Amino acid sequence: MNLILLGPPGAGKGTQARFLVEERGMVQLSTGDMLRAAKDSGTEMGQIVADVMARGALVTDEIVIGLIREQLETVEASGFIFDGFPRTLAQADALNDLLAEKGQALDAVIEMEVDDEALVARITARATCGACGEVYNDNTKPIPADGKCTNCGAENQFKRRADDNEESLRTRLMEYYKKTSPLIGYYYAKGQLSKIDGLGSMDGVKAAIAGVLDNT
Ligand code: ADP
Ligand code: ZN
């Protein structure tokens, strides 16, 4: 079972991907996480992408396709969750080819629908645990008063992303509407698209995704 989680920044793709990893043993391939790791590694590629990401622009297709290719060539899994990839039509075509080379196919594309007002509110309130990646939100799941991560117990490791500010978010939304949203029509036409309401509770969204996967 190979799945794409599609949706604007802040739609909750990463949160839901983590559930699928825990509960179904799928492997999450997040190009955002891979790029942040490249950035932290201090390599030449890391320096190039750091600036692009901080602005909220898209990294080149060549770089992200290369990252995904490397993962698909080395990791075996019963299922992949593509989170934040593909983001352009060229990336979508490349993904088809890469899966075909592996003798695999895409089984489902789930579009998480969330309105723009909610996205801005969610993203500017977001924080994660630097140790385990647990996601917190000032409004719905605040950072614990004792400073300890509820998931892994790490103390005061909470981080906010450099691109989770209003200006960069506006660019990310613009990029989403210009370059990524055409994928909705693309996968619809291929008969692979399912839409779910991304605005519900975490458990509600989780159930909606389970509903799609169990009927695929
Ligand atoms: P979000 O979905 O919240 O915007 P991500 O972690 O998926 O966050 O991505 C963060 C940034 O990484 C993007 O704004 C972009 O600069 C870069 N990025 C991630 N995935 C891709 C991709 N598939 N193509 C181009 N750039 C990407
Ligand atoms: Zn943690």
Coordinates of N, CA and C and ligand atoms in Angstrom, one line a residue:
M1 N 0.8 -1.2 0.0 CA 0.0 0.0 0.0 C 0.9 1.3 0.0
N2 N 0.9 2.0 -1.1 CA 1.6 3.2 -1.2 C 0.7 4.4 -1.3
L3 N 0.9 5.4 -0.4 CA -0.1 6.4 -0.2 C 0.6 7.8 -0.3
I4 N -0.1 8.8 -1.0 CA 0.3 10.2 -0.9 C -0.6 10.9 0.0
L5 N -0.1 11.7 0.9 CA -0.9 12.7 1.7 C -0.7 14.0 1.0
L6 N -1.8 14.6 0.5 CA -1.7 15.8 -0.3 C -2.5 16.9 0.5
G7 N -1.9 18.1 0.5 CA -2.7 19.1 1.2 C -1.7 20.3 1.4
P8 N -2.3 21.5 1.7 CA -1.5 22.7 1.9 C -0.6 22.5 3.2
P9 N 0.4 23.4 3.3 CA 1.2 23.4 4.6 C 0.2 23.6 5.8
G10 N 0.5 22.8 6.8 CA -0.4 22.9 8.0 C -1.6 22.0 7.9
A11 N -1.8 21.3 6.9 CA -3.0 20.5 6.7 C -3.0 19.3 7.7
G12 N -1.8 19.0 8.3 CA -1.8 17.9 9.2 C -1.2 16.6 8.6
K13 N -0.5 16.7 7.5 CA 0.1 15.5 6.8 C 1.1 14.8 7.7
G14 N 2.0 15.5 8.3 CA 3.0 14.9 9.1 C 2.4 14.2 10.4
T15 N 1.5 14.9 11.0 CA 0.8 14.3 12.2 C 0.2 12.9 11.8
Q16 N -0.6 12.9 10.7 CA -1.3 11.7 10.3 C -0.3 10.6 9.8
A17 N 0.8 11.1 9.2 CA 1.8 10.1 8.7 C 2.4 9.4 9.9
R18 N 2.6 10.1 11.0 CA 3.2 9.5 12.2 C 2.2 8.4 12.7
F19 N 0.9 8.7 12.7 CA 0.0 7.6 13.2 C 0.1 6.4 12.3
L20 N 0.1 6.6 11.0 CA 0.2 5.4 10.1 C 1.5 4.6 10.3
V21 N 2.5 5.3 10.6 CA 3.8 4.6 10.9 C 3.6 3.7 12.1
E22 N 3.0 4.3 13.2 CA 2.9 3.6 14.4 C 1.9 2.5 14.3
E23 N 0.8 2.7 13.6 CA -0.3 1.7 13.7 C -0.2 0.7 12.5
R24 N 0.4 1.1 11.4 CA 0.4 0.2 10.3 C 1.7 -0.2 9.8
G25 N 2.8 0.3 10.5 CA 4.1 -0.1 10.1 C 4.5 0.4 8.8
M26 N 3.9 1.4 8.3 CA 4.3 2.0 7.0 C 5.5 2.9 7.2
V27 N 6.2 3.2 6.1 CA 7.4 4.0 6.2 C 7.1 5.4 5.7
Q28 N 7.3 6.5 6.5 CA 7.0 7.8 6.1 C 8.2 8.4 5.3
L29 N 7.9 8.9 4.1 CA 9.0 9.6 3.4 C 8.6 11.1 3.2
S30 N 9.1 11.9 4.1 CA 8.8 13.3 4.1 C 10.0 14.1 3.5
T31 N 9.7 14.7 2.4 CA 10.8 15.5 1.8 C 11.2 16.7 2.6
G32 N 10.2 17.2 3.3 CA 10.5 18.3 4.2 C 11.5 17.9 5.3
D33 N 11.2 16.7 5.9 CA 12.2 16.3 7.0 C 13.5 16.0 6.4
M34 N 13.6 15.4 5.2 CA 14.8 15.1 4.5 C 15.6 16.3 4.2
L35 N 14.9 17.4 3.8 CA 15.6 18.6 3.5 C 16.1 19.3 4.7
R36 N 15.3 19.2 5.8 CA 15.7 19.8 7.1 C 17.0 19.1 7.6
A37 N 17.0 17.8 7.4 CA 18.2 17.0 7.8 C 19.4 17.4 7.0
A38 N 19.2 17.6 5.7 CA 20.3 18.1 4.8 C 20.8 19.4 5.2
K39 N 19.9 20.3 5.6 CA 20.2 21.6 6.1 C 21.1 21.5 7.3
D40 N 20.7 20.7 8.3 CA 21.4 20.6 9.5 C 22.8 19.9 9.4
S41 N 22.9 19.1 8.3 CA 24.2 18.4 8.1 C 25.3 19.3 7.6
G42 N 25.0 20.5 7.2 CA 26.0 21.5 6.8 C 26.7 21.2 5.5
T43 N 26.1 20.3 4.7 CA 26.7 20.0 3.4 C 26.3 21.2 2.4
E44 N 26.9 21.1 1.2 CA 26.7 22.2 0.2 C 25.2 22.2 -0.2
M45 N 24.7 21.0 -0.4 CA 23.2 21.0 -0.7 C 22.4 21.5 0.4
G46 N 22.8 21.3 1.7 CA 22.1 21.8 2.8 C 22.1 23.3 2.8
Q47 N 23.2 23.9 2.4 CA 23.2 25.4 2.4 C 22.3 26.0 1.3
I48 N 22.3 25.3 0.2 CA 21.4 25.7 -0.9 C 20.0 25.7 -0.5
V49 N 19.6 24.6 0.1 CA 18.1 24.4 0.4 C 17.7 25.2 1.6
A50 N 18.6 25.5 2.6 CA 18.2 26.2 3.8 C 17.5 27.6 3.5
D51 N 18.1 28.3 2.6 CA 17.6 29.6 2.2 C 16.3 29.6 1.5
V52 N 16.2 28.6 0.6 CA 15.0 28.4 -0.2 C 13.8 28.1 0.8
M53 N 14.1 27.1 1.7 CA 13.0 26.7 2.6 C 12.6 27.8 3.6
A54 N 13.6 28.6 4.0 CA 13.3 29.7 5.0 C 12.3 30.7 4.3
R55 N 12.5 30.9 3.0 CA 11.6 31.8 2.3 C 10.2 31.2 2.0
G56 N 10.2 29.9 2.1 CA 8.9 29.2 1.8 C 8.7 28.8 0.3
A57 N 9.8 29.0 -0.4 CA 9.8 28.6 -1.9 C 10.0 27.1 -2.0
L58 N 9.8 26.6 -3.2 CA 10.0 25.2 -3.4 C 11.5 24.9 -3.8
V59 N 12.0 23.8 -3.3 CA 13.4 23.4 -3.6 C 13.2 22.8 -5.0
T60 N 14.3 22.7 -5.8 CA 14.2 22.2 -7.2 C 13.7 20.7 -7.3
D61 N 13.0 20.4 -8.3 CA 12.5 19.1 -8.6 C 13.7 18.1 -8.5
E62 N 14.8 18.5 -9.1 CA 16.0 17.6 -9.2 C 16.4 17.2 -7.8
I63 N 16.5 18.1 -6.9 CA 17.0 17.8 -5.6 C 16.0 16.8 -4.9
V64 N 14.7 17.2 -4.9 CA 13.8 16.3 -4.1 C 13.5 15.0 -4.7
I65 N 13.5 14.9 -6.1 CA 13.4 13.6 -6.7 C 14.6 12.7 -6.4
G66 N 15.8 13.4 -6.4 CA 17.0 12.6 -6.0 C 16.9 12.0 -4.6
L67 N 16.3 12.8 -3.7 CA 16.2 12.3 -2.3 C 15.2 11.2 -2.2
I68 N 14.1 11.3 -2.9 CA 13.1 10.2 -2.9 C 13.7 9.0 -3.6
R69 N 14.4 9.2 -4.7 CA 15.0 8.0 -5.4 C 15.9 7.2 -4.5
E70 N 16.7 8.0 -3.8 CA 17.7 7.3 -2.9 C 16.9 6.5 -1.8
Q71 N 15.8 7.0 -1.3 CA 15.1 6.2 -0.3 C 14.4 5.0 -0.9
L72 N 13.8 5.2 -2.1 CA 13.1 4.1 -2.7 C 14.1 3.0 -3.1
E73 N 15.3 3.4 -3.4 CA 16.3 2.4 -3.8 C 16.9 1.6 -2.6
T74 N 16.8 2.2 -1.5 CA 17.5 1.5 -0.3 C 16.5 1.0 0.7
V75 N 15.3 1.5 0.8 CA 14.4 1.1 1.9 C 13.4 0.1 1.3
E76 N 13.2 -1.0 2.0 CA 12.1 -1.9 1.7 C 11.0 -1.7 2.7
A77 N 9.8 -1.6 2.3 CA 8.7 -1.5 3.2 C 7.4 -2.1 2.6
S78 N 6.5 -2.4 3.5 CA 5.2 -2.9 3.1 C 4.4 -1.8 2.5
G79 N 4.8 -0.5 2.8 CA 4.0 0.6 2.3 C 4.7 1.9 2.6
F80 N 4.7 2.8 1.7 CA 5.3 4.1 1.8 C 4.2 5.2 1.9
I81 N 4.4 6.1 2.8 CA 3.6 7.3 2.9 C 4.4 8.5 2.4
F82 N 4.0 9.1 1.3 CA 4.6 10.2 0.7 C 4.0 11.5 1.3
D83 N 4.8 12.2 2.1 CA 4.3 13.4 2.9 C 5.1 14.6 2.4
G84 N 4.4 15.5 1.7 CA 5.0 16.7 1.1 C 5.7 16.4 -0.2
F85 N 5.5 15.3 -0.8 CA 6.0 14.9 -2.1 C 4.9 14.0 -2.7
P86 N 4.6 14.2 -4.0 CA 5.1 15.2 -4.9 C 4.4 16.6 -4.7
R87 N 5.1 17.6 -5.1 CA 4.6 19.0 -4.9 C 4.5 19.6 -6.3
T88 N 4.9 19.0 -7.4 CA 4.8 19.5 -8.7 C 4.4 18.4 -9.6
L89 N 3.9 18.7 -10.8 CA 3.5 17.7 -11.8 C 4.7 16.9 -12.2
A90 N 5.9 17.5 -12.3 CA 7.1 16.8 -12.7 C 7.5 15.8 -11.6
Q91 N 7.3 16.2 -10.4 CA 7.6 15.2 -9.3 C 6.6 14.1 -9.3
A92 N 5.4 14.4 -9.6 CA 4.3 13.3 -9.7 C 4.7 12.3 -10.8
D93 N 5.1 12.8 -11.9 CA 5.5 11.8 -13.0 C 6.8 11.0 -12.6
A94 N 7.7 11.7 -11.9 CA 8.9 11.0 -11.5 C 8.6 9.9 -10.5
L95 N 7.6 10.2 -9.6 CA 7.2 9.2 -8.6 C 6.6 8.0 -9.3
N96 N 5.8 8.2 -10.3 CA 5.2 7.0 -11.0 C 6.3 6.2 -11.6
D97 N 7.3 6.8 -12.2 CA 8.4 6.1 -12.8 C 9.2 5.3 -11.7
L98 N 9.5 6.0 -10.6 CA 10.3 5.4 -9.6 C 9.6 4.1 -9.0
L99 N 8.3 4.3 -8.8 CA 7.6 3.1 -8.2 C 7.5 2.0 -9.2
A100 N 7.3 2.4 -10.5 CA 7.3 1.3 -11.5 C 8.6 0.6 -11.6
E101 N 9.7 1.3 -11.5 CA 11.0 0.6 -11.5 C 11.1 -0.4 -10.4
K102 N 10.4 -0.1 -9.3 CA 10.5 -1.0 -8.1 C 9.4 -2.1 -8.2
G103 N 8.7 -2.1 -9.3 CA 7.6 -3.0 -9.5 C 6.4 -2.7 -8.6
Q104 N 6.3 -1.5 -8.2 CA 5.2 -1.1 -7.3 C 4.3 0.0 -8.0
A105 N 3.2 0.3 -7.3 CA 2.3 1.4 -7.9 C 1.8 2.2 -6.7
L106 N 1.2 3.3 -7.1 CA 0.6 4.1 -6.1 C -0.8 3.6 -5.8
D107 N -1.3 3.5 -4.6 CA -2.6 2.9 -4.3 C -3.6 3.9 -4.0
A108 N -3.2 5.0 -3.4 CA -4.2 6.0 -3.0 C -3.5 7.4 -2.8
V109 N -4.3 8.4 -3.1 CA -3.9 9.8 -2.8 C -5.0 10.4 -2.0
I110 N -4.7 10.9 -0.8 CA -5.7 11.4 0.1 C -5.4 12.9 0.2
E111 N -6.4 13.7 -0.3 CA -6.3 15.2 -0.1 C -6.9 15.6 1.2
M112 N -6.1 16.2 2.0 CA -6.6 16.7 3.3 C -7.1 18.2 3.1
E113 N -8.4 18.4 3.1 CA -8.9 19.7 2.9 C -9.0 20.5 4.2
V114 N -8.4 21.7 4.1 CA -8.4 22.6 5.3 C -8.5 24.0 4.8
D115 N -9.3 24.9 5.4 CA -9.4 26.2 4.8 C -8.2 27.1 5.2
D116 N -7.9 28.1 4.4 CA -6.7 28.9 4.6 C -6.6 29.6 6.0
E117 N -7.7 30.1 6.5 CA -7.7 30.8 7.8 C -7.2 29.8 8.9
A118 N -7.7 28.6 8.8 CA -7.3 27.6 9.8 C -5.8 27.3 9.7
L119 N -5.3 27.2 8.4 CA -3.9 26.9 8.2 C -3.0 27.9 8.9
V120 N -3.3 29.2 8.7 CA -2.4 30.2 9.2 C -2.4 30.1 10.8
A121 N -3.6 29.9 11.3 CA -3.7 29.8 12.8 C -2.9 28.6 13.3
R122 N -3.0 27.5 12.6 CA -2.3 26.3 13.0 C -0.8 26.4 13.0
I123 N -0.4 26.9 11.8 CA 1.1 26.9 11.6 C 1.8 27.9 12.5
T124 N 1.2 29.1 12.8 CA 1.9 30.0 13.6 C 1.9 29.6 15.1
A125 N 1.1 28.6 15.4 CA 1.0 28.1 16.8 C 1.8 26.8 17.0
R126 N 2.5 26.3 15.9 CA 3.1 25.0 15.9 C 4.5 24.9 16.5
A127 N 4.7 23.8 17.3 CA 6.1 23.5 17.8 C 6.2 22.0 17.7
T128 N 7.5 21.6 17.7 CA 7.7 20.1 17.7 C 8.8 19.8 18.8
C129 N 8.8 18.5 19.2 CA 9.9 18.1 20.1 C 11.1 17.8 19.2
G130 N 12.2 18.4 19.5 CA 13.4 18.2 18.7 C 14.0 16.8 18.9
A131 N 13.6 16.1 19.9 CA 14.1 14.7 20.2 C 13.4 13.7 19.4
C132 N 12.0 13.8 19.4 CA 11.2 12.7 18.8 C 10.3 13.2 17.7
G133 N 10.1 14.5 17.5 CA 9.2 14.9 16.5 C 7.8 15.1 16.8
E134 N 7.4 14.8 18.1 CA 6.0 15.0 18.5 C 5.6 16.4 18.2
V135 N 4.4 16.6 17.7 CA 3.9 17.9 17.3 C 3.0 18.5 18.4
Y136 N 3.3 19.8 18.8 CA 2.5 20.5 19.7 C 1.9 21.7 19.1
N137 N 0.8 22.2 19.7 CA 0.2 23.4 19.2 C -0.3 24.3 20.3
D138 N 0.0 25.6 20.3 CA -0.3 26.5 21.4 C -1.8 26.4 21.8
N139 N -2.7 26.2 20.8 CA -4.1 26.2 21.0 C -4.7 24.9 21.4
T140 N -4.2 23.8 20.7 CA -4.9 22.5 20.9 C -4.1 21.5 21.8
K141 N -2.8 21.7 21.8 CA -1.9 20.7 22.5 C -0.7 21.4 23.0
P142 N -0.8 22.3 24.0 CA 0.3 23.2 24.4 C 1.5 22.4 24.9
I143 N 2.6 23.0 24.8 CA 3.9 22.4 25.3 C 3.7 22.3 26.9
P144 N 4.0 21.1 27.4 CA 3.7 20.8 28.8 C 4.4 21.8 29.7
A145 N 3.8 22.2 30.8 CA 4.3 23.2 31.7 C 5.6 22.8 32.4
D146 N 5.8 21.5 32.6 CA 7.0 21.0 33.2 C 8.2 20.9 32.1
G147 N 7.9 21.2 30.9 CA 8.9 21.2 29.9 C 9.3 19.9 29.4
K148 N 8.6 18.8 29.7 CA 9.0 17.5 29.3 C 8.0 17.0 28.2
C149 N 8.6 16.5 27.1 CA 7.8 15.9 26.0 C 7.0 14.8 26.5
T150 N 5.7 14.9 26.2 CA 4.7 13.8 26.6 C 5.0 12.5 25.9
N151 N 5.7 12.5 24.8 CA 6.0 11.3 24.1 C 7.3 10.6 24.5
C152 N 8.3 11.4 24.6 CA 9.7 10.8 24.8 C 10.3 11.3 26.1
G153 N 9.7 12.3 26.8 CA 10.3 12.7 28.0 C 11.4 13.7 27.9
A154 N 11.9 13.9 26.7 CA 13.1 14.9 26.6 C 12.7 16.2 27.2
E155 N 13.7 16.9 27.8 CA 13.4 18.1 28.5 C 13.8 19.4 27.7
N156 N 12.8 20.3 27.5 CA 13.0 21.5 26.8 C 13.7 21.4 25.5
Q157 N 13.2 20.5 24.7 CA 13.8 20.3 23.3 C 12.8 20.9 22.3
F158 N 11.9 21.7 22.7 CA 10.8 22.2 21.8 C 11.4 23.2 20.8
K159 N 11.0 23.0 19.5 CA 11.5 23.9 18.5 C 10.4 24.4 17.6
R160 N 10.6 25.6 17.1 CA 9.7 26.1 16.1 C 10.4 26.2 14.8
R161 N 9.8 25.9 13.7 CA 10.4 25.9 12.4 C 10.7 27.3 11.9
A162 N 11.9 27.5 11.3 CA 12.2 28.8 10.8 C 11.2 29.3 9.8
D163 N 10.5 28.4 9.1 CA 9.6 28.9 8.1 C 8.1 28.9 8.6
D164 N 7.9 28.7 9.9 CA 6.6 28.8 10.4 C 6.3 30.3 10.9
N165 N 6.5 31.2 10.0 CA 6.1 32.6 10.3 C 5.2 33.1 9.2
E166 N 4.5 34.2 9.5 CA 3.4 34.6 8.5 C 3.9 34.8 7.1
E167 N 5.0 35.5 7.0 CA 5.5 35.9 5.7 C 5.9 34.7 4.8
S168 N 6.6 33.8 5.4 CA 7.0 32.6 4.7 C 5.8 31.7 4.4
L169 N 4.9 31.7 5.4 CA 3.7 30.9 5.2 C 2.9 31.4 4.0
R170 N 2.9 32.7 3.8 CA 2.2 33.2 2.6 C 2.8 32.7 1.3
T171 N 4.1 32.7 1.3 CA 4.8 32.2 0.1 C 4.5 30.7 -0.1
R172 N 4.5 29.9 1.0 CA 4.2 28.5 0.9 C 2.8 28.2 0.4
L173 N 1.9 29.1 0.9 CA 0.5 28.9 0.4 C 0.4 29.2 -1.1
M174 N 1.1 30.3 -1.5 CA 1.1 30.7 -2.9 C 1.7 29.6 -3.8
E175 N 2.8 29.0 -3.3 CA 3.5 27.9 -4.1 C 2.5 26.7 -4.1
Y176 N 1.8 26.5 -3.0 CA 0.9 25.3 -3.0 C -0.2 25.6 -4.1
Y177 N -0.8 26.7 -4.1 CA -1.9 27.0 -5.1 C -1.4 27.0 -6.5
K178 N -0.2 27.5 -6.7 CA 0.3 27.6 -8.1 C 0.8 26.3 -8.6
K179 N 1.6 25.6 -7.8 CA 2.3 24.4 -8.3 C 1.8 23.1 -7.8
T180 N 1.3 23.0 -6.6 CA 0.9 21.7 -6.1 C -0.6 21.4 -6.3
S181 N -1.4 22.4 -6.2 CA -2.9 22.1 -6.3 C -3.3 21.5 -7.6
P182 N -2.5 21.7 -8.7 CA -2.9 21.0 -10.0 C -2.8 19.4 -9.8
L183 N -2.1 19.0 -8.8 CA -2.0 17.5 -8.6 C -3.4 16.9 -8.2
I184 N -4.3 17.8 -7.6 CA -5.6 17.3 -7.2 C -6.3 16.9 -8.5
G185 N -6.3 17.7 -9.5 CA -7.0 17.3 -10.8 C -6.3 16.1 -11.5
Y186 N -5.0 16.1 -11.4 CA -4.2 15.1 -12.0 C -4.5 13.7 -11.4
Y187 N -4.6 13.6 -10.1 CA -4.9 12.3 -9.5 C -6.4 12.0 -9.5
Y188 N -7.2 13.0 -9.6 CA -8.6 12.8 -9.8 C -8.9 12.1 -11.1
A189 N -8.2 12.7 -12.1 CA -8.4 12.1 -13.5 C -7.8 10.7 -13.6
K190 N -6.9 10.4 -12.8 CA -6.3 9.0 -12.8 C -7.2 8.1 -11.9
G191 N -8.2 8.6 -11.3 CA -9.1 7.8 -10.4 C -8.5 7.4 -9.1
Q192 N -7.5 8.2 -8.7 CA -6.8 7.8 -7.4 C -7.0 8.7 -6.2
L193 N -7.9 9.7 -6.5 CA -8.0 10.8 -5.4 C -9.2 10.5 -4.5
S194 N -8.9 10.6 -3.2 CA -9.9 10.7 -2.2 C -9.8 11.9 -1.4
K195 N -10.9 12.6 -1.1 CA -10.8 13.8 -0.3 C -11.4 13.6 1.1
I196 N -10.7 14.1 2.1 CA -11.2 14.0 3.5 C -11.2 15.4 4.1
D197 N -12.0 15.6 5.1 CA -12.0 16.9 5.8 C -10.9 16.9 6.9
G198 N -9.9 17.8 6.6 CA -8.7 17.9 7.5 C -9.0 18.8 8.7
L199 N -10.2 19.3 8.8 CA -10.4 20.3 9.9 C -11.0 19.6 11.1
G200 N -11.3 18.4 11.1 CA -11.9 17.7 12.2 C -10.8 17.5 13.3
S201 N -11.2 16.8 14.4 CA -10.2 16.4 15.4 C -9.2 15.5 14.9
M202 N -8.1 15.4 15.6 CA -7.0 14.5 15.1 C -7.5 13.1 14.9
D203 N -8.4 12.6 15.9 CA -8.9 11.3 15.8 C -9.9 11.2 14.6
G204 N -10.7 12.2 14.4 CA -11.6 12.2 13.3 C -10.9 12.1 12.0
V205 N -9.9 12.9 11.8 CA -9.1 12.8 10.5 C -8.5 11.4 10.4
K206 N -8.0 10.9 11.5 CA -7.3 9.6 11.5 C -8.3 8.5 11.0
A207 N -9.6 8.6 11.5 CA -10.6 7.7 11.2 C -11.0 7.8 9.7
A208 N -11.0 9.0 9.2 CA -11.3 9.3 7.8 C -10.3 8.6 6.9
I209 N -9.0 8.8 7.3 CA -7.9 8.2 6.5 C -8.0 6.7 6.5
A210 N -8.2 6.1 7.7 CA -8.4 4.7 7.9 C -9.5 4.2 7.0
G211 N -10.6 4.9 6.9 CA -11.7 4.6 6.0 C -11.3 4.4 4.6
V212 N -10.5 5.4 4.1 CA -10.0 5.3 2.7 C -9.1 4.1 2.5
L213 N -8.1 3.9 3.5 CA -7.2 2.9 3.3 C -7.8 1.5 3.3
D214 N -8.8 1.3 4.2 CA -9.4 0.0 4.4 C -10.4 -0.3 3.2
N215 N -10.7 0.7 2.4 CA -11.5 0.5 1.2 C -10.7 0.5 -0.1
T216 N -9.4 0.5 0.1 CA -8.6 0.6 -1.2 C -8.0 -0.8 -1.5
Ligands
ADP1 P1 4.8 22.1 5.0 O1 4.0 21.1 4.4 O2 4.3 22.4 6.4 O3 5.0 23.3 4.2 P2 7.3 20.5 4.7 O4 8.0 20.1 5.8 O5 6.6 19.5 3.9 O6 6.2 21.5 5.3 O7 8.2 21.4 3.7 C1 8.9 22.5 4.1 C2 9.7 23.1 2.9 O8 10.6 22.2 2.3 C3 8.8 23.6 1.8 O9 8.3 24.9 2.0 C4 9.8 23.6 0.6 O10 10.7 24.7 0.7 C5 10.6 22.3 0.9 N1 10.1 21.1 0.3 C6 9.6 20.0 0.9 N2 9.1 19.1 0.1 C7 9.3 19.6 -1.2 C8 9.1 19.1 -2.5 N3 8.5 17.9 -2.7 N4 9.4 19.9 -3.5 C9 10.0 21.1 -3.3 N5 10.3 21.6 -2.1 C10 9.9 20.9 -1.0
ZN2 ZN 9.7 14.0 22.3

